[in-house]
Amino acid sequence: MNVRTLCLSILYEGDATGYDIRRMSVDGEFSYFIEASFGSIYPALAKLEQDGLVTSRTVPQVGKPARKVYSITEAGREAFAEELKGPLGDDVFRSPFLLLARFVNILPPELVEQRVNEHLQRLTEGRQKLQNVADDSGCTPADGWVINYGRVVLDVAEQYLRTHMHDLVNLSRAKPRKDAAE
Amino acid sequence: MNVRTLCLSILYEGDATGYDIRRMSVDGEFSYFIEASFGSIYPALAKLEQDGLVTSRTVPQVGKPARKVYSITEAGREAFAEELKGPLGDDVFRSPFLLLARFVNILPPELVEQRVNEHLQRLTEGRQKLQNVADDSGCTPADGWVINYGRVVLDVAEQYLRTHMHDLVNLSRAKPRKDAAE
DNA sequence: ACTTGCATGTAAGTGGTTACATGATTGG
DNA sequence: CCAATCATGTAACCACTTACATGCAAGT
């Protein structure tokens, strides 16, 4: 899932600027897919326009810089649909937290406890964010389905952490282990 | 979580070759962290050796090419521990499947059903893989904790999919929606 | 006075993948 | 006989990030 596809998926549901797309991809509005920066979004939109999959119009504003609003074209909709029809990539889950968890035995228990709490907070925030998206914005039934998927997963992760965090901290406290190697 | 750190984390628990590390990162043996290819692993190991964080010895084999077995050094263990103590990156979850789910309305229901079943199978395989790791290999209590975390999350995802897949397919069937834009 | 938000864009750098090159052995 | 597994490594390429450049307005 590259930035190009991210842009098309957002434009599919309504016009937006590069700035909008970045905001949506970062804070909430569906960051299941990719979290892109300006440096990748602007060139992607330019390329998309070259390829005729989107069009743009510049809307001047008072005080602020002009907005360059992009709209998806019919060709763009088709290209996006075709891409969705292609073979699906694997889901990716990468967790620095779980890496740390594997090595609690070489870390001070206070740090482990702190990291656990940080992670717990992030999970809570993530759930909150999903809740907000579900509430205020006009999201489709399919969006609702996806949000609920995210919600149940986040819930169970949070619950597991809450009920088992003590085990992890204890594992860190009892560290009779300099490693056995080979 | 870069390839460098992946190598250190694996070597921390025992010697391995570049080939081993790739296998471990790809099929099962903890792919929560990163899935790396040869093209990144071999250079990373070479760099690590230059930096004195690992050492290597070449073990000739009959018939097969020689294995270049890497071991972590004391400096390597320290460097890895220091990295773990640094601030944690965010967990990343990227799902091409959920992107498809958001757009079921523009896809034929048969394809949606097929993709759902594929995804279901992957979830089941993932759980199976975790189960295998938990069973056969000598994994630490902390590893067990991580595996169980993965297990509960995978379980709930699978359960949600099973009980709600029909809603998704139905959303695809009932598609009175060419989009409203703006 | 300073930071944050709005808004677009470029250039340099990084961290990876894919494809290639090489080659013996085993299993279907 | 062909494919896969074992095993190492390089080179070309790609996608994305970070940092930079610019600039005004509103809030603190």
Tab-separated table of C-alpha atoms (C1' of nucleotides) in Angstrom, chain D residues 2-17:
chain	number	residue	atom	x	y	z
D	2	DC	C1'	13.129	-29.632	-12.565
D	3	DA	C1'	12.324	-27.376	-8.457
D	4	DA	C1'	13.509	-26.441	-3.923
D	5	DT	C1'	16.771	-25.967	-0.087
D	6	DC	C1'	21.028	-24.518	1.506
D	7	DA	C1'	24.187	-20.548	1.484
D	8	DT	C1'	26.559	-15.976	0.574
D	9	DG	C1'	26.875	-11.797	-1.382
D	10	DT	C1'	26.393	-7.414	-4.729
D	11	DA	C1'	24.177	-3.766	-7.563
D	12	DA	C1'	20.461	-1.311	-9.127
D	13	DC	C1'	16.494	0.570	-7.832
D	14	DC	C1'	12.575	2.420	-5.080
D	15	DA	C1'	9.660	4.522	-1.626
D	16	DC	C1'	9.610	7.106	1.876
D	17	DT	C1'	11.536	10.332	5.614
